[in-house]
Amino acid sequence: MKKLGLILSGLVIMALAACSTKVTSSWRANNAQQLRKDQKIMVMALVPQKDRALRSQMEDFTVAEFRRKGYNAVSALQEFGPGEFMKMGEKQAVRKLQGSDVGQVLTIVMVDKGREKSYTPGYAYAPYGYWGFWPYYSRWYNTYYGPGYVTYSTRYQWEGNLYDLKSGQLLYSVQSQSFDPPSTARMAVLYAQQVVKDMTKRNLLAQN
């Protein structure tokens, strides 16, 4: 039983590792200064209309991660509602944001979402030929006639861009990937953690 428990624990750890979000690339403008904690950062997620709950999660958890480091971050959805900026042109939207004392805007865009299918045969390779006639025959019989199984995985690709609202300059861009998240909430938490960690590494955010 103890051995079985260890095996199950290992499988759980492997499963959690597989359900991950990671930064694949990022860029910082050469003249970008470290963000000031007294300036407001607005987090604005853009996802398909049917995924409104995901938009809220991506914004809320990213805001929470900024605030955990002492930054004044807010959610666009919480501040203005779901469709406020769709009715506006660029100048009107910028004026509205500046009227809310926003210094920077972080956009989070779902650039792709795909579902992948893979087939796993019902056997694992081993040099059965050394074991004798029947093991060798059985192995190949199972190869051609034994059942395998099909698995599906979901992959999200994200792009985050940080803009200075006053100058319009792109300060930072980050590309990331989420693979088979157990829930959208968990994906949003991991996204926020990884992006804020990368921004800190690139000295856009203070270490403490």
N, CA, C and O of each residue as an XYZ file, in Angstrom:
832
protein
N       0.820     -1.209      0.000
C       0.000      0.000      0.000
C       0.855      1.260      0.000
O       0.529      2.252     -0.652
N       1.957      1.201      0.747
C       2.844      2.356      0.797
C       3.436      2.635     -0.571
O       3.542      3.785     -0.999
N       3.826      1.545     -1.262
C       4.402      1.700     -2.593
C       3.375      2.285     -3.557
O       3.694      3.150     -4.373
N       2.120      1.793     -3.450
C       1.057      2.322     -4.301
C       0.826      3.802     -4.041
O       0.598      4.575     -4.972
N       0.887      4.197     -2.771
C       0.717      5.603     -2.430
C       1.783      6.481     -3.037
O       1.502      7.586     -3.500
N       3.023      5.985     -3.034
C       4.126      6.743     -3.630
C       3.940      6.890     -5.132
O       4.211      7.946     -5.703
N       3.469      5.806     -5.771
C       3.240      5.849     -7.215
C       2.156      6.864     -7.553
O       2.303      7.653     -8.486
N       1.055      6.838     -6.780
C      -0.036      7.778     -7.019
C       0.400      9.220     -6.784
O       0.009     10.123     -7.524
N       1.200      9.425     -5.764
C       1.717     10.780     -5.496
C       2.565     11.269     -6.660
O       2.483     12.431     -7.059
N       3.379     10.372     -7.198
C       4.211     10.734     -8.342
C       3.381     11.090     -9.553
O       3.707     12.026    -10.284
N       2.286     10.333     -9.775
C       1.410     10.622    -10.901
C       0.724     11.966    -10.740
O       0.557     12.699    -11.715
N       0.325     12.297     -9.521
C      -0.304     13.597     -9.268
C       0.674     14.724     -9.556
O       0.310     15.719    -10.183
N       1.917     14.574     -9.103
C       2.934     15.602     -9.339
C       3.173     15.775    -10.833
O       3.294     16.899    -11.320
N       3.241     14.652    -11.568
C       3.444     14.732    -13.014
C       2.273     15.418    -13.702
O       2.462     16.199    -14.635
N       1.056     15.120    -13.236
C      -0.128     15.728    -13.827
C      -0.147     17.229    -13.603
O      -0.477     17.993    -14.509
N       0.212     17.657    -12.383
C       0.250     19.090    -12.095
C       1.318     19.796    -12.913
O       1.130     20.935    -13.342
N       2.438     19.118    -13.130
C       3.509     19.707    -13.947
C       3.058     19.872    -15.382
O       3.395     20.855    -16.041
N       2.269     18.872    -15.880
C       1.803     18.943    -17.264
C       0.816     20.081    -17.455
O       0.811     20.728    -18.503
N      -0.027     20.336    -16.447
C      -1.026     21.399    -16.516
C      -0.357     22.721    -16.131
O      -0.549     23.222    -15.024
N       0.411     23.267    -17.037
C       1.257     24.393    -16.656
C       1.044     25.593    -17.561
O       0.475     25.490    -18.648
N       1.516     26.727    -17.082
C       1.592     27.947    -17.880
C       3.027     28.438    -17.813
O       3.607     28.528    -16.731
N       3.599     28.753    -18.960
C       4.987     29.217    -18.970
C       5.165     30.354    -19.962
O       4.483     30.419    -20.985
N       6.086     31.241    -19.645
C       6.466     32.321    -20.550
C       7.389     31.742    -21.618
O       8.401     31.120    -21.292
N       7.048     31.940    -22.880
C       7.869     31.428    -23.972
C       8.833     32.481    -24.522
O       9.902     32.137    -25.026
N       8.464     33.753    -24.429
C       9.373     34.831    -24.846
C       8.863     36.148    -24.268
O       7.678     36.289    -23.965
N       9.767     37.106    -24.121
C       9.367     38.433    -23.655
C      10.371     39.471    -24.145
O      11.495     39.143    -24.525
N       9.943     40.722    -24.127
C      10.760     41.835    -24.637
C      10.471     43.064    -23.798
O       9.340     43.290    -23.367
N      11.512     43.857    -23.571
C      11.359     45.121    -22.847
C      12.017     46.220    -23.656
O      13.124     46.041    -24.163
N      11.346     47.358    -23.783
C      11.926     48.505    -24.486
C      13.179     48.982    -23.751
O      13.220     48.987    -22.521
N      14.184     49.375    -24.501
C      15.465     49.788    -23.895
C      15.309     50.969    -22.951
O      16.018     51.068    -21.950
N      14.378     51.866    -23.269
C      14.216     53.073    -22.437
C      13.092     52.945    -21.412
O      12.726     53.929    -20.769
N      12.545     51.746    -21.255
C      11.455     51.549    -20.292
C      11.985     51.656    -18.867
O      12.960     50.997    -18.504
N      11.335     52.488    -18.069
C      11.722     52.677    -16.682
C      10.922     51.735    -15.774
O       9.838     51.275    -16.134
N      11.473     51.465    -14.609
C      10.743     50.648    -13.639
C       9.444     51.365    -13.264
O       9.439     52.574    -13.031
N       8.349     50.612    -13.209
C       7.050     51.218    -12.930
C       6.990     51.738    -11.503
O       7.526     51.129    -10.577
N       6.319     52.888    -11.345
C       6.155     53.479    -10.033
C       4.925     52.898     -9.357
O       3.901     52.663     -9.997
N       5.039     52.674     -8.069
C       3.948     52.037     -7.334
C       2.754     52.971     -7.125
O       1.651     52.517     -6.824
N       2.979     54.274     -7.286
C       1.862     55.199     -7.101
C       1.069     55.412     -8.381
O       0.024     56.063     -8.353
N       1.539     54.880     -9.500
C       0.805     55.000    -10.752
C      -0.140     53.818    -10.934
O       0.182     52.692    -10.556
N      -1.310     54.084    -11.518
C      -2.312     53.029    -11.685
C      -2.051     52.230    -12.962
O      -1.827     52.794    -14.033
N      -2.085     50.919    -12.824
C      -1.961     50.009    -13.957
C      -3.326     49.386    -14.199
O      -3.904     48.771    -13.303
N      -3.844     49.547    -15.425
C      -5.120     48.905    -15.750
C      -4.857     47.623    -16.524
O      -4.137     47.626    -17.523
N      -5.445     46.528    -16.057
C      -5.315     45.227    -16.722
C      -6.572     45.006    -17.556
O      -7.690     45.063    -17.044
N      -6.372     44.753    -18.854
C      -7.482     44.649    -19.789
C      -7.319     43.377    -20.620
O      -6.471     43.321    -21.511
N      -8.131     42.356    -20.330
C      -8.053     41.084    -21.053
C      -9.012     41.089    -22.239
O     -10.122     41.615    -22.155
N      -8.566     40.497    -23.340
C      -9.385     40.379    -24.547
C      -9.501     38.901    -24.902
O      -8.527     38.272    -25.316
N     -10.694     38.361    -24.738
C     -10.966     36.950    -25.020
C     -12.286     36.876    -25.782
O     -13.027     37.859    -25.813
N     -12.599     35.728    -26.401
C     -13.896     35.610    -27.089
C     -15.069     35.929    -26.156
O     -15.008     35.687    -24.951
N     -16.121     36.469    -26.735
C     -17.277     36.918    -25.960
C     -17.840     35.822    -25.067
O     -18.280     36.090    -23.949
N     -17.827     34.583    -25.564
C     -18.403     33.475    -24.789
C     -17.560     33.124    -23.562
O     -18.021     32.394    -22.685
N     -16.325     33.641    -23.495
C     -15.434     33.344    -22.370
C     -15.337     34.513    -21.399
O     -14.254     34.811    -20.895
N     -16.456     35.177    -21.131
C     -16.434     36.348    -20.259
C     -15.908     36.001    -18.862
O     -15.209     36.800    -18.239
N     -16.251     34.799    -18.376
C     -15.759     34.400    -17.052
C     -14.241     34.323    -17.047
O     -13.607     34.684    -16.056
N     -13.649     33.855    -18.147
C     -12.195     33.781    -18.249
C     -11.587     35.174    -18.264
O     -10.532     35.396    -17.669
N     -12.238     36.112    -18.935
C     -11.735     37.485    -18.932
C     -11.642     38.014    -17.512
O     -10.636     38.605    -17.121
N     -12.702     37.796    -16.746
C     -12.721     38.264    -15.363
C     -11.601     37.619    -14.555
O     -10.940     38.292    -13.765
N     -11.384     36.320    -14.749
C     -10.336     35.609    -14.006
C      -8.946     36.122    -14.376
O      -8.114     36.347    -13.497
N      -8.691     36.306    -15.663
C      -7.371     36.772    -16.093
C      -7.077     38.166    -15.526
O      -5.966     38.435    -15.070
N      -8.066     39.032    -15.557
C      -7.869     40.379    -15.022
C      -7.730     40.367    -13.504
O      -6.816     40.979    -12.953
N      -8.638     39.670    -12.834
C      -8.663     39.706    -11.371
C      -7.386     39.123    -10.761
O      -6.827     39.702     -9.830
N      -6.920     37.981    -11.277
C      -5.737     37.355    -10.689
C      -4.457     38.119    -11.038
O      -3.517     38.146    -10.243
N      -4.415     38.738    -12.217
C      -3.250     39.553    -12.559
C      -3.214     40.808    -11.690
O      -2.153     41.206    -11.208
N      -4.369     41.423    -11.493
C      -4.467     42.576    -10.588
C      -4.008     42.185     -9.187
O      -3.250     42.915     -8.550
N      -4.466     41.040     -8.715
C      -4.095     40.589     -7.368
C      -2.595     40.367     -7.243
O      -2.005     40.655     -6.201
N      -1.978     39.857     -8.303
C      -0.533     39.613     -8.255
C       0.245     40.922     -8.247
O       1.249     41.040     -7.545
N      -0.212     41.917     -9.030
C       0.410     43.246     -8.981
C       0.278     43.855     -7.582
O       1.238     44.392     -7.030
N      -0.914     43.762     -7.031
C      -1.150     44.349     -5.713
C      -0.323     43.660     -4.631
O       0.108     44.292     -3.666
N      -0.109     42.366     -4.804
C       0.711     41.628     -3.834
C       2.126     42.205     -3.774
O       2.791     42.126     -2.742
N       2.579     42.784     -4.888
C       3.900     43.412     -4.920
C       3.830     44.899     -4.605
O       4.839     45.600     -4.685
N       2.635     45.388     -4.246
C       2.511     46.778     -3.818
C       2.147     47.765     -4.901
O       2.233     48.974     -4.686
N       1.730     47.266     -6.097
C       1.388     48.158     -7.205
C      -0.122     48.425     -7.244
O      -0.934     47.589     -6.848
N      -0.461     49.605     -7.729
C      -1.850     50.045     -7.784
C      -2.475     49.579     -9.103
O      -2.509     50.331    -10.077
N      -2.961     48.356     -9.129
C      -3.533     47.778    -10.344
C      -5.045     47.654    -10.203
O      -5.566     47.446     -9.107
N      -5.747     47.788    -11.347
C      -7.205     47.667    -11.368
C      -7.617     46.873    -12.601
O      -6.872     46.783    -13.577
N      -8.808     46.303    -12.539
C      -9.372     45.535    -13.648
C     -10.258     46.428    -14.508
O     -11.091     47.163    -13.978
N     -10.090     46.378    -15.820
C     -10.933     47.157    -16.734
C     -12.391     46.706    -16.638
O     -13.305     47.527    -16.698
N     -12.599     45.405    -16.489
C     -13.951     44.880    -16.387
C     -14.638     45.383    -15.128
O     -15.817     45.734    -15.161
N     -13.909     45.419    -14.020
C     -14.482     45.894    -12.763
C     -14.728     47.400    -12.791
O     -15.710     47.887    -12.229
N     -13.833     48.132    -13.448
C     -13.933     49.596    -13.466
C     -15.003     50.099    -14.437
O     -15.739     51.038    -14.132
N     -15.081     49.457    -15.622
C     -15.905     50.019    -16.692
C     -16.981     49.081    -17.237
O     -17.828     49.513    -18.018
N     -16.966     47.812    -16.843
C     -17.951     46.885    -17.379
C     -17.442     46.180    -18.630
O     -16.335     46.462    -19.091
N     -18.248     45.255    -19.192
C     -17.757     44.382    -20.258
C     -17.610     45.012    -21.635
O     -16.778     44.552    -22.417
N     -18.382     46.046    -21.967
C     -18.345     46.528    -23.346
C     -18.090     48.004    -23.498
O     -18.400     48.572    -24.545
N     -17.533     48.650    -22.487
C     -17.390     50.106    -22.485
C     -16.551     50.614    -23.647
O     -16.939     51.577    -24.308
N     -15.427     49.996    -23.906
C     -14.495     50.551    -24.894
C     -14.854     50.180    -26.325
O     -14.294     50.738    -27.269
N     -15.778     49.248    -26.493
C     -16.209     48.879    -27.841
C     -16.955     50.024    -28.517
O     -17.015     50.087    -29.745
N     -17.519     50.921    -27.730
C     -18.310     52.033    -28.273
C     -17.446     53.254    -28.591
O     -17.954     54.249    -29.108
N     -16.152     53.191    -28.289
C     -15.307     54.389    -28.354
C     -14.246     54.301    -29.441
O     -13.845     53.217    -29.863
N     -13.809     55.465    -29.878
C     -12.622     55.558    -30.706
C     -11.399     55.657    -29.816
O     -11.519     55.684    -28.591
N     -10.213     55.712    -30.428
C      -8.961     55.719    -29.670
C      -8.861     56.918    -28.731
O      -8.558     56.758    -27.549
N      -9.115     58.112    -29.252
C      -8.945     59.315    -28.437
C      -9.903     59.324    -27.250
O      -9.522     59.679    -26.135
N     -11.134     58.933    -27.500
C     -12.123     58.922    -26.427
C     -11.745     57.905    -25.348
O     -11.885     58.175    -24.155
N     -11.261     56.723    -25.782
C     -10.870     55.684    -24.824
C      -9.684     56.138    -23.984
O      -9.664     55.932    -22.771
N      -8.687     56.761    -24.630
C      -7.504     57.227    -23.906
C      -7.889     58.307    -22.907
O      -7.391     58.310    -21.781
N      -8.771     59.229    -23.302
C      -9.216     60.284    -22.385
C      -9.926     59.686    -21.183
O      -9.741     60.152    -20.058
N     -10.732     58.667    -21.406
C     -11.461     58.046    -20.301
C     -10.495     57.378    -19.332
O     -10.658     57.478    -18.116
N      -9.486     56.697    -19.874
C      -8.495     56.044    -19.020
C      -7.677     57.074    -18.249
O      -7.430     56.908    -17.055
N      -7.258     58.137    -18.933
C      -6.481     59.180    -18.261
C      -7.312     59.881    -17.191
O      -6.782     60.316    -16.168
N      -8.614     59.988    -17.435
C      -9.496     60.570    -16.428
C      -9.613     59.708    -15.189
O     -10.026     60.186    -14.133
N      -9.250     58.435    -15.311
C      -9.249     57.528    -14.155
C      -7.866     57.388    -13.553
O      -7.612     56.486    -12.754
N      -6.963     58.297    -13.946
C      -5.593     58.330    -13.417
C      -4.783     57.087    -13.771
O      -3.896     56.691    -13.016
N      -5.079     56.474    -14.907
C      -4.325     55.293    -15.349
C      -3.022     55.745    -15.999
O      -3.021     56.615    -16.870
N      -1.906     55.140    -15.565
C      -0.614     55.470    -16.150
C      -0.188     54.480    -17.210
O       0.380     54.864    -18.232
N      -0.462     53.193    -16.971
C      -0.103     52.144    -17.915
C      -1.286     51.194    -18.098
O      -2.119     51.029    -17.207
N      -1.334     50.583    -19.263
C      -2.357     49.583    -19.564
C      -1.657     48.291    -19.961
O      -0.793     48.285    -20.838
N      -2.040     47.194    -19.305
C      -1.554     45.872    -19.688
C      -2.689     45.134    -20.374
O      -3.681     44.781    -19.737
N      -2.545     44.899    -21.683
C      -3.534     44.112    -22.407
C      -3.116     42.642    -22.380
O      -1.941     42.318    -22.551
N      -4.087     41.763    -22.164
C      -3.855     40.315    -22.171
C      -4.771     39.721    -23.232
O      -5.992     39.725    -23.074
N      -4.193     39.214    -24.302
C      -4.980     38.743    -25.438
C      -4.814     37.235    -25.624
O      -3.695     36.723    -25.649
N      -5.937     36.533    -25.752
C      -5.887     35.120    -26.131
C      -5.700     35.076    -27.649
O      -6.653     35.294    -28.398
N      -4.488     34.796    -28.102
C      -4.222     34.809    -29.535
C      -4.561     33.474    -30.195
O      -4.716     33.411    -31.415
N      -4.678     32.412    -29.405
C      -5.038     31.124    -29.988
C      -5.497     30.167    -28.893
O      -5.024     30.219    -27.758
N      -6.425     29.299    -29.261
C      -6.865     28.213    -28.383
C      -7.103     27.001    -29.268
O      -7.917     27.046    -30.190
N      -6.390     25.919    -28.984
C      -6.500     24.741    -29.828
C      -6.676     23.471    -29.024
O      -6.248     23.373    -27.874
N      -7.314     22.506    -29.652
C      -7.527     21.200    -29.022
C      -6.758     20.169    -29.830
O      -6.969     20.036    -31.036
N      -5.872     19.443    -29.175
C      -5.026     18.471    -29.841
C      -5.436     17.050    -29.472
O      -5.793     16.764    -28.329
N      -5.376     16.169    -30.466
C      -5.744     14.767    -30.272
C      -4.507     13.902    -30.475
O      -3.752     14.094    -31.429
N      -4.307     12.954    -29.574
C      -3.171     12.043    -29.725
C      -3.602     10.627    -29.365
O      -4.449     10.417    -28.497
N      -2.996      9.656    -30.056
C      -3.324      8.243    -29.846
C      -2.148      7.555    -29.169
O      -1.007      7.687    -29.614
N      -2.419      6.827    -28.100
C      -1.401      6.055    -27.400
C      -1.691      4.576    -27.589
O      -2.746      4.104    -27.167
N      -0.776      3.826    -28.215
C      -1.023      2.394    -28.423
C      -1.040      1.648    -27.093
O      -0.480      2.107    -26.097
N      -1.687      0.504    -27.099
C      -1.848     -0.251    -25.868
C      -0.670     -1.123    -25.522
O      -0.841     -2.252    -25.061
N       0.550     -0.601    -25.743
C       1.752     -1.370    -25.409
C       2.915     -0.412    -25.261
O       2.836      0.735    -25.703
N       3.974     -0.858    -24.659
C       5.231     -0.123    -24.598
C       6.320     -1.012    -25.183
O       6.310     -2.224    -24.969
N       7.251     -0.429    -25.912
C       8.264     -1.237    -26.590
C       9.245     -1.860    -25.591
O       9.659     -1.223    -24.623
N       9.601     -3.109    -25.848
C      10.650     -3.805    -25.114
C      11.221     -4.870    -26.043
O      10.510     -5.328    -26.938
N      12.481     -5.283    -25.867
C      13.091     -6.272    -26.777
C      12.569     -7.680    -26.512
O      13.293     -8.541    -26.012
N      11.291     -7.900    -26.858
C      10.653     -9.181    -26.561
C      11.305    -10.355    -27.294
O      11.158    -11.499    -26.864
N      12.018    -10.099    -28.385
C      12.628    -11.186    -29.139
C      13.580    -12.015    -28.311
O      13.778    -13.197    -28.594
N      14.174    -11.419    -27.293
C      15.125    -12.141    -26.432
C      14.412    -13.054    -25.442
O      15.036    -13.916    -24.823
N      13.092    -12.862    -25.293
C      12.364    -13.595    -24.271
C      11.767    -14.903    -24.779
O      11.222    -15.677    -23.992
N      11.859    -15.157    -26.065
C      11.311    -16.389    -26.617
C      10.200    -16.137    -27.605
O       9.775    -15.002    -27.820
N       9.738    -17.215    -28.199
C       8.761    -17.132    -29.271
C       7.452    -16.479    -28.846
O       6.995    -15.527    -29.478
N       6.838    -17.000    -27.756
C       5.487    -16.536    -27.424
C       5.434    -15.081    -26.958
O       4.558    -14.340    -27.403
N       6.335    -14.646    -26.083
C       6.314    -13.218    -25.740
C       6.493    -12.323    -26.963
O       5.861    -11.272    -27.071
N       7.356    -12.745    -27.878
C       7.583    -11.950    -29.092
C       6.313    -11.901    -29.945
O       5.901    -10.833    -30.398
N       5.702    -13.067    -30.159
C       4.473    -13.144    -30.950
C       3.361    -12.320    -30.294
O       2.656    -11.569    -30.969
N       3.210    -12.465    -28.976
C       2.142    -11.777    -28.258
C       2.299    -10.259    -28.334
O       1.325     -9.518    -28.469
N       3.535     -9.829    -28.245
C       3.794     -8.388    -28.308
C       3.305     -7.817    -29.636
O       2.625     -6.791    -29.646
N       3.629     -8.444    -30.729
C       3.223     -7.934    -32.024
C       1.742     -8.145    -32.284
O       1.111     -7.343    -32.972
N       1.187     -9.205    -31.746
C      -0.252     -9.407    -31.865
C      -0.995     -8.251    -31.203
O      -1.934     -7.691    -31.768
N      -0.556     -7.904    -29.992
C      -1.193     -6.801    -29.270
C      -0.979     -5.472    -29.974
O      -1.823     -4.580    -29.894
N       0.154     -5.337    -30.668
C       0.420     -4.119    -31.417
C      -0.652     -3.874    -32.465
O      -1.146     -2.758    -32.620
N      -1.001     -4.930    -33.178
C      -1.936     -4.783    -34.285
C      -3.394     -4.932    -33.876
O      -4.275     -4.374    -34.530
N      -3.662     -5.666    -32.820
C      -5.041     -5.960    -32.457
C      -5.445     -5.455    -31.071
O      -6.634     -5.406    -30.757
N      -4.477     -5.081    -30.245
C      -4.806     -4.616    -28.901
C      -5.304     -3.181    -28.922
O      -4.865     -2.378    -29.745
N      -6.228     -2.855    -28.011
C      -6.779     -1.496    -27.979
C      -5.791     -0.492    -27.389
O      -5.083     -0.798    -26.430
N      -5.749      0.694    -27.963
C      -5.022      1.810    -27.371
C      -6.048      2.797    -26.828
O      -7.192      2.432    -26.554
N      -5.628      4.047    -26.674
C      -6.581      5.035    -26.198
C      -6.227      6.398    -26.766
O      -5.073      6.681    -27.089
N      -7.236      7.222    -26.875
C      -7.089      8.568    -27.430
C      -7.190      9.574    -26.297
O      -8.071      9.465    -25.444
N      -6.294     10.554    -26.283
C      -6.354     11.622    -25.301
C      -6.468     12.973    -26.009
O      -6.007     13.141    -27.138
N      -7.084     13.919    -25.328
C      -7.234     15.263    -25.873
C      -6.583     16.258    -24.915
O      -6.660     16.100    -23.697
N      -5.957     17.260    -25.463
C      -5.354     18.304    -24.633
C      -5.717     19.663    -25.215
O      -5.916     19.803    -26.422
N      -5.800     20.655    -24.348
C      -6.151     22.011    -24.759
C      -4.953     22.929    -24.528
O      -4.345     22.926    -23.457
N      -4.629     23.709    -25.547
C      -3.486     24.608    -25.461
C      -3.946     26.046    -25.736
O      -4.581     26.327    -26.753
N      -3.611     26.941    -24.809
C      -3.897     28.370    -24.980
C      -2.587     29.103    -25.260
O      -1.540     28.761    -24.710
N      -2.662     30.104    -26.114
C      -1.519     31.001    -26.329
C      -1.951     32.429    -25.999
O      -3.005     32.895    -26.432
N      -1.113     33.105    -25.225
C      -1.431     34.442    -24.736
C      -0.343     35.439    -25.132
O       0.832     35.092    -25.251
N      -0.765     36.678    -25.331
C       0.201     37.772    -25.511
C      -0.206     38.922    -24.608
O      -1.354     39.368    -24.630
N       0.742     39.398    -23.816
C       0.510     40.550    -22.962
C       1.362     41.712    -23.421
O       2.556     41.544    -23.670
N       0.769     42.892    -23.539
C       1.496     44.100    -23.926
C       1.255     45.194    -22.895
O       0.113     45.470    -22.528
N       2.315     45.804    -22.438
C       2.229     46.900    -21.477
C       2.516     48.212    -22.193
O       3.590     48.393    -22.766
N       1.548     49.127    -22.156
C       1.685     50.423    -22.826
C       1.723     51.552    -21.811
O       1.037     51.518    -20.790
N       2.540     52.554    -22.113
C       2.495     53.803    -21.359
C       1.396     54.653    -21.965
O       1.438     54.961    -23.156
N       0.418     55.036    -21.166
C      -0.768     55.700    -21.703
C      -0.463     57.112    -22.211
O      -1.055     57.561    -23.193
N       0.450     57.804    -21.549
C       0.734     59.185    -21.934
C       1.458     59.266    -23.277
O       1.097     60.075    -24.132
N       2.473     58.432    -23.458
C       3.253     58.482    -24.693
C       2.736     57.506    -25.756
O       3.027     57.670    -26.941
N       1.984     56.509    -25.344
C       1.519     55.479    -26.273
C       2.566     54.422    -26.574
O       2.341     53.549    -27.412
N       3.709     54.490    -25.901
C       4.818     53.576    -26.189
C       4.557     52.170    -25.636
O       4.000     52.006    -24.551
N       4.968     51.175    -26.402
C       4.968     49.799    -25.922
C       6.206     49.606    -25.053
O       7.335     49.723    -25.531
N       5.987     49.311    -23.777
C       7.089     49.163    -22.832
C       7.571     47.723    -22.706
O       8.748     47.464    -22.455
N       6.634     46.790    -22.886
C       6.945     45.387    -22.582
C       5.957     44.494    -23.318
O       4.779     44.830    -23.443
N       6.441     43.356    -23.804
C       5.571     42.382    -24.448
C       5.981     40.990    -23.989
O       7.170     40.686    -23.885
N       4.987     40.146    -23.714
C       5.278     38.803    -23.217
C       4.356     37.792    -23.903
O       3.150     38.013    -24.015
N       4.930     36.701    -24.351
C       4.183     35.621    -24.967
C       4.244     34.407    -24.038
O       5.304     34.073    -23.509
N       3.110     33.761    -23.848
C       3.079     32.615    -22.949
C       2.121     31.560    -23.470
O       1.320     31.801    -24.373
N       2.230     30.380    -22.869
C       1.448     29.240    -23.307
C       0.910     28.487    -22.098
O       1.634     28.245    -21.132
N      -0.353     28.124    -22.159
C      -0.975     27.324    -21.107
C      -1.385     25.985    -21.715
O      -2.048     25.939    -22.751
N      -0.984     24.904    -21.059
C      -1.247     23.571    -21.598
C      -2.118     22.771    -20.638
O      -1.752     22.545    -19.485
N      -3.269     22.349    -21.133
C      -4.181     21.480    -20.385
C      -4.443     21.962    -18.953
O      -4.226     21.198    -18.013
N      -4.897     23.191    -18.759
C      -5.161     23.649    -17.383
C      -6.316     22.877    -16.760
O      -7.295     22.587    -17.448
N      -6.228     22.534    -15.468
C      -7.325     21.822    -14.810
C      -8.578     22.676    -14.698
O      -9.686     22.151    -14.593
N      -8.401     24.004    -14.722
C      -9.526     24.934    -14.708
C      -9.027     26.266    -15.232
O      -7.826     26.532    -15.213
N      -9.947     27.109    -15.702
C      -9.533     28.421    -16.192
C      -9.027     29.295    -15.040
O      -8.148     30.135    -15.233
N      -9.583     29.093    -13.847
C      -9.117     29.865    -12.695
C      -7.664     29.540    -12.382
O      -6.864     30.438    -12.122
N      -7.324     28.254    -12.407
C      -5.936     27.851    -12.138
C      -5.005     28.401    -13.213
O      -3.891     28.831    -12.910
N      -5.454     28.390    -14.462
C      -4.649     28.943    -15.545
C      -4.405     30.432    -15.323
O      -3.293     30.917    -15.527
N      -5.439     31.155    -14.906
C      -5.296     32.598    -14.675
C      -4.320     32.887    -13.541
O      -3.537     33.833    -13.622
N      -4.362     32.085    -12.494
C      -3.429     32.249    -11.374
C      -1.990     32.043    -11.850
O      -1.113     32.858    -11.562
N      -1.754     30.955    -12.578
C      -0.399     30.651    -13.052
C       0.084     31.701    -14.044
O       1.257     32.074    -14.032
N      -0.820     32.182    -14.906
C      -0.450     33.235    -15.862
C       0.023     34.477    -15.117
O       1.088     35.021    -15.410
N      -0.774     34.918    -14.156
C      -0.425     36.121    -13.405
C       0.924     35.968    -12.711
O       1.751     36.879    -12.743
N       1.140     34.836    -12.097
C       2.396     34.600    -11.385
C       3.589     34.637    -12.327
O       4.606     35.257    -12.017
N       3.471     33.975    -13.481
C       4.592     33.885    -14.408
C       4.901     35.232    -15.056
O       6.068     35.587    -15.215
N       3.868     35.982    -15.430
C       4.092     37.268    -16.096
C       4.677     38.289    -15.123
O       5.623     38.999    -15.466
N       4.124     38.370    -13.920
C       4.654     39.319    -12.930
C       6.093     38.927    -12.552
O       6.938     39.799    -12.348
N       6.366     37.643    -12.460
C       7.731     37.179    -12.189
C       8.680     37.611    -13.300
O       9.802     38.040    -13.029
N       8.229     37.499    -14.565
C       9.079     37.896    -15.691
C       9.287     39.405    -15.720
O      10.386     39.873    -16.017
N       8.248     40.167    -15.415
C       8.387     41.625    -15.367
C       9.360     42.045    -14.270
O      10.120     42.999    -14.440
N       9.335     41.340    -13.159
C      10.277     41.618    -12.078
C      11.698     41.276    -12.510
O      12.633     42.030    -12.241
N      11.856     40.146    -13.175
C      13.171     39.732    -13.677
C      13.733     40.748    -14.642
O      14.942     40.977    -14.667
N      12.870     41.367    -15.441
C      13.315     42.358    -16.426
C      13.376     43.762    -15.823
O      13.567     44.744    -16.540
N      13.213     43.847    -14.504
C      13.378     45.097    -13.749
C      12.317     46.145    -14.101
O      12.551     47.343    -13.939
N      11.166     45.701    -14.576
C      10.042     46.622    -14.751
C       9.291     46.801    -13.442
O       8.660     47.833    -13.218
N       9.360     45.800    -12.583
C       8.753     45.856    -11.261
C       9.823     45.732    -10.206
O      10.848     45.086    -10.423
N       9.589     46.347     -9.068
C      10.558     46.280     -7.970
C      10.638     44.863     -7.428
O       9.661     44.116     -7.481
N      11.799     44.494     -6.910
C      11.991     43.140     -6.376
C      11.114     42.887     -5.156
O      10.634     41.769     -4.971
N      10.895     43.899     -4.321
C      10.087     43.741     -3.110
C       8.807     44.555     -3.186
O       8.008     44.537     -2.250
